[in-house]
Amino acid sequence: MALIFAGREAPICEVTIFFHDRLIRGCRAQKVNTGELHAFDSPNIPPLATTGIAIKENDHLILPPARGVLRVHTRMDTRLLALRLVPGFDDQILSHTIRAGAESGSLRALVLQLYGTGNAPAVKKDFIECLREATDLGILVVASTQCHRGSVMMGHYATGVELERAGVVSSNDMTLEAISCKLAYLMGRGDLSTSQI
């Protein structure tokens, strides 16, 4: 299948995954099943192509070829922590982690997998203050959703508004994998401030 897609008139010039009967955008892919052929999915964007008797391409989703010379960036800064919130989590553990990471320089970004559209428990004021402290210390705090489909919409609920006021930024509909890779790349460039990232 790789040769078929590579040999098309207008090449697909991006990282993709072909698995079972679908070609999906690599930066939108997630492993969703360990035991079936539909092991990968692209939650918020349809497949670039599907195969069966014929190949059906979603031409409107195919990106145009990049301009210029390919530059490979190898300096990745992976000083980030991804944390999935669960009901009843302890704010103090997060607070200690943030302070220790800021003091040692071992934490530059915190990716939070929040509930639904980017919400956290409304009764946890200490949690919001903890995140405000993180952003004040120069740690980039990014809100993502635990949901497989959909996106973070921080302005929809009061808790999301409080997160924004604390300096938390939305990842919109990016997967956790994409957020982590993009942050590592942007931080690794070395020429961007936290606010520019």
CSV table of C-alpha atoms in Angstrom, one decimal:
chain,number,residue,atom,x,y,z
A,1,MET,CA,0.0,0.0,0.0
A,2,ALA,CA,2.9,2.4,0.7
A,3,LEU,CA,4.0,2.1,-2.9
A,4,ILE,CA,0.4,2.8,-4.2
A,5,PHE,CA,0.1,6.0,-2.1
A,6,ALA,CA,3.7,7.0,-2.9
A,7,GLY,CA,3.1,6.6,-6.6
A,8,ARG,CA,0.0,8.8,-6.8
A,9,GLU,CA,0.1,11.8,-9.1
A,10,ALA,CA,0.2,14.3,-6.3
A,11,PRO,CA,2.2,12.6,-3.5
A,12,ILE,CA,1.2,12.6,0.1
A,13,CYS,CA,3.9,14.6,1.7
A,14,GLU,CA,3.4,14.0,5.4
A,15,VAL,CA,3.8,11.3,8.0
A,16,THR,CA,0.9,8.8,7.7
A,17,ILE,CA,-0.1,5.5,9.2
A,18,PHE,CA,-1.7,2.8,7.0
A,19,PHE,CA,-3.3,0.1,9.1
A,20,HIS,CA,-5.9,-2.4,8.0
A,21,ASP,CA,-7.9,-0.4,5.5
A,22,ARG,CA,-7.2,3.2,6.3
A,23,LEU,CA,-4.6,5.8,5.7
A,24,ILE,CA,-4.6,8.3,8.6
A,25,ARG,CA,-2.6,11.5,9.3
A,26,GLY,CA,0.3,10.6,11.6
A,27,CYS,CA,0.0,13.7,13.8
A,28,ARG,CA,-3.7,12.9,14.4
A,29,ALA,CA,-3.3,9.2,15.1
A,30,GLN,CA,-3.8,7.3,18.4
A,31,LYS,CA,-3.5,3.7,19.2
A,32,VAL,CA,-7.0,2.7,20.3
A,33,ASN,CA,-7.1,-1.1,20.3
A,34,THR,CA,-4.5,-3.8,21.1
A,35,GLY,CA,-6.3,-6.8,19.7
A,36,GLU,CA,-8.1,-5.8,16.5
A,37,LEU,CA,-7.2,-4.7,13.1
A,38,HIS,CA,-8.6,-1.2,13.6
A,39,ALA,CA,-5.8,-0.6,16.0
A,40,PHE,CA,-5.3,3.1,15.1
A,41,ASP,CA,-7.8,5.9,14.8
A,42,SER,CA,-7.7,9.5,13.9
A,43,PRO,CA,-10.4,10.9,16.3
A,44,ASN,CA,-11.1,14.3,14.9
A,45,ILE,CA,-10.4,14.0,11.3
A,46,PRO,CA,-11.5,11.4,8.7
A,47,PRO,CA,-9.0,9.0,7.1
A,48,LEU,CA,-7.0,10.4,4.2
A,49,ALA,CA,-8.0,7.3,2.3
A,50,THR,CA,-9.8,4.0,2.7
A,51,THR,CA,-9.2,0.8,0.8
A,52,GLY,CA,-11.5,-2.0,-0.3
A,53,ILE,CA,-12.4,-3.0,-3.8
A,54,ALA,CA,-11.3,0.5,-4.7
A,55,ILE,CA,-9.2,3.2,-3.0
A,56,LYS,CA,-11.3,6.1,-1.8
A,57,GLU,CA,-9.3,9.2,-1.2
A,58,ASN,CA,-10.4,12.3,0.7
A,59,ASP,CA,-8.6,14.7,-1.6
A,60,HIS,CA,-9.8,17.7,0.3
A,61,LEU,CA,-7.7,16.5,3.3
A,62,ILE,CA,-4.5,15.9,1.5
A,63,LEU,CA,-2.0,18.7,2.3
A,64,PRO,CA,-0.1,20.4,-0.5
A,65,PRO,CA,3.6,19.6,-0.8
A,66,ALA,CA,5.8,21.7,1.5
A,67,ARG,CA,7.9,24.4,-0.1
A,68,GLY,CA,11.6,24.6,0.3
A,69,VAL,CA,14.1,22.1,1.5
A,70,LEU,CA,13.3,19.5,4.2
A,71,ARG,CA,14.9,20.4,7.5
A,72,VAL,CA,15.1,17.7,10.1
A,73,HIS,CA,15.0,19.0,13.7
A,74,THR,CA,16.6,16.7,16.2
A,75,ARG,CA,16.8,18.9,19.3
A,76,MET,CA,13.8,17.9,21.3
A,77,ASP,CA,13.3,19.2,24.8
A,78,THR,CA,11.2,16.5,26.6
A,79,ARG,CA,11.1,18.2,30.0
A,80,LEU,CA,7.3,17.8,30.1
A,81,LEU,CA,4.9,15.9,32.2
A,82,ALA,CA,1.5,14.6,31.0
A,83,LEU,CA,-1.0,14.0,33.7
A,84,ARG,CA,-4.5,12.5,33.5
A,85,LEU,CA,-6.8,13.8,36.2
A,86,VAL,CA,-9.0,11.3,38.0
A,87,PRO,CA,-11.7,12.0,40.5
A,88,GLY,CA,-10.4,12.8,44.0
A,89,PHE,CA,-6.8,13.6,42.9
A,90,ASP,CA,-4.5,15.2,45.5
A,91,ASP,CA,-3.6,18.8,44.7
A,92,GLN,CA,-0.6,18.7,47.0
A,93,ILE,CA,1.2,16.0,45.0
A,94,LEU,CA,0.9,18.2,41.8
A,95,SER,CA,2.0,21.3,43.7
A,96,HIS,CA,5.1,19.5,45.0
A,97,THR,CA,5.9,18.2,41.5
A,98,ILE,CA,5.6,21.7,40.0
A,99,ARG,CA,7.8,23.3,42.7
A,100,ALA,CA,10.4,20.6,42.4
A,101,GLY,CA,10.4,20.7,38.6
A,102,ALA,CA,10.7,24.5,38.6
A,103,GLU,CA,13.5,24.5,41.1
A,104,SER,CA,15.5,21.8,39.4
A,105,GLY,CA,14.7,23.0,35.8
A,106,SER,CA,13.4,19.5,35.0
A,107,LEU,CA,9.9,20.7,34.1
A,108,ARG,CA,9.1,23.1,31.3
A,109,ALA,CA,5.6,22.0,30.4
A,110,LEU,CA,2.7,20.3,32.1
A,111,VAL,CA,0.0,18.7,29.9
A,112,LEU,CA,-3.2,18.1,31.8
A,113,GLN,CA,-5.8,15.6,30.5
A,114,LEU,CA,-9.0,17.3,31.8
A,115,TYR,CA,-12.6,16.2,31.8
A,116,GLY,CA,-14.8,16.8,28.8
A,117,THR,CA,-14.2,20.1,27.1
A,118,GLY,CA,-11.3,21.0,29.4
A,119,ASN,CA,-12.9,21.1,32.8
A,120,ALA,CA,-11.6,20.4,36.3
A,121,PRO,CA,-13.4,20.0,39.5
A,122,ALA,CA,-15.0,23.4,40.3
A,123,VAL,CA,-14.6,23.0,44.1
A,124,LYS,CA,-10.8,22.7,43.9
A,125,LYS,CA,-9.6,26.3,44.2
A,126,ASP,CA,-6.2,25.0,45.4
A,127,PHE,CA,-5.9,23.2,42.0
A,128,ILE,CA,-6.4,26.5,40.1
A,129,GLU,CA,-3.9,28.3,42.4
A,130,CYS,CA,-1.4,25.4,41.8
A,131,LEU,CA,-1.6,25.9,38.1
A,132,ARG,CA,-1.3,29.7,38.4
A,133,GLU,CA,1.8,29.1,40.4
A,134,ALA,CA,3.2,26.9,37.7
A,135,THR,CA,2.6,29.5,35.0
A,136,ASP,CA,4.1,32.2,37.2
A,137,LEU,CA,7.2,29.9,37.6
A,138,GLY,CA,7.5,29.8,33.7
A,139,ILE,CA,6.0,26.3,33.3
A,140,LEU,CA,3.7,26.1,30.3
A,141,VAL,CA,0.4,24.5,31.3
A,142,VAL,CA,-1.6,23.0,28.5
A,143,ALA,CA,-5.2,21.7,28.8
A,144,SER,CA,-6.3,18.6,26.7
A,145,THR,CA,-9.3,16.4,26.9
A,146,GLN,CA,-9.6,12.8,28.0
A,147,CYS,CA,-12.3,12.3,25.4
A,148,HIS,CA,-11.4,10.4,22.3
A,149,ARG,CA,-13.4,12.9,20.1
A,150,GLY,CA,-14.0,16.6,20.4
A,151,SER,CA,-11.9,19.4,21.7
A,152,VAL,CA,-11.1,21.6,24.6
A,153,MET,CA,-13.4,24.7,24.8
A,154,MET,CA,-12.1,26.4,27.9
A,155,GLY,CA,-14.5,29.4,27.7
A,156,HIS,CA,-17.6,27.3,27.9
A,157,TYR,CA,-17.8,26.7,31.6
A,158,ALA,CA,-16.7,28.7,34.7
A,159,THR,CA,-13.9,26.3,35.5
A,160,GLY,CA,-12.5,26.7,32.0
A,161,VAL,CA,-12.5,30.4,32.4
A,162,GLU,CA,-10.7,30.1,35.7
A,163,LEU,CA,-8.1,27.9,34.0
A,164,GLU,CA,-7.6,30.5,31.3
A,165,ARG,CA,-7.1,33.2,34.0
A,166,ALA,CA,-4.5,31.0,35.6
A,167,GLY,CA,-2.5,31.0,32.3
A,168,VAL,CA,-3.5,27.5,31.1
A,169,VAL,CA,-3.6,27.3,27.3
A,170,SER,CA,-6.0,25.1,25.3
A,171,SER,CA,-4.7,22.3,23.0
A,172,ASN,CA,-8.0,22.5,21.0
A,173,ASP,CA,-8.4,19.0,19.4
A,174,MET,CA,-4.8,17.8,19.4
A,175,THR,CA,-4.1,14.3,20.7
A,176,LEU,CA,-1.9,13.9,23.7
A,177,GLU,CA,0.8,12.4,21.4
A,178,ALA,CA,0.7,15.4,19.1
A,179,ILE,CA,0.8,17.9,22.0
A,180,SER,CA,3.8,16.2,23.5
A,181,CYS,CA,5.8,16.0,20.2
A,182,LYS,CA,5.0,19.6,19.3
A,183,LEU,CA,5.9,20.9,22.7
A,184,ALA,CA,9.2,18.9,22.7
A,185,TYR,CA,10.0,20.4,19.2
A,186,LEU,CA,9.1,24.0,20.1
A,187,MET,CA,10.9,23.9,23.4
A,188,GLY,CA,13.9,22.2,21.8
A,189,ARG,CA,14.3,25.0,19.2
A,190,GLY,CA,15.8,27.2,21.9
A,191,ASP,CA,14.6,30.5,20.4
A,192,LEU,CA,11.1,30.7,21.7
A,193,SER,CA,9.9,31.9,25.1
A,194,THR,CA,7.1,30.1,27.0
A,195,SER,CA,4.6,32.7,25.9
A,196,GLN,CA,5.6,32.2,22.2
A,197,ILE,CA,5.2,28.5,22.5
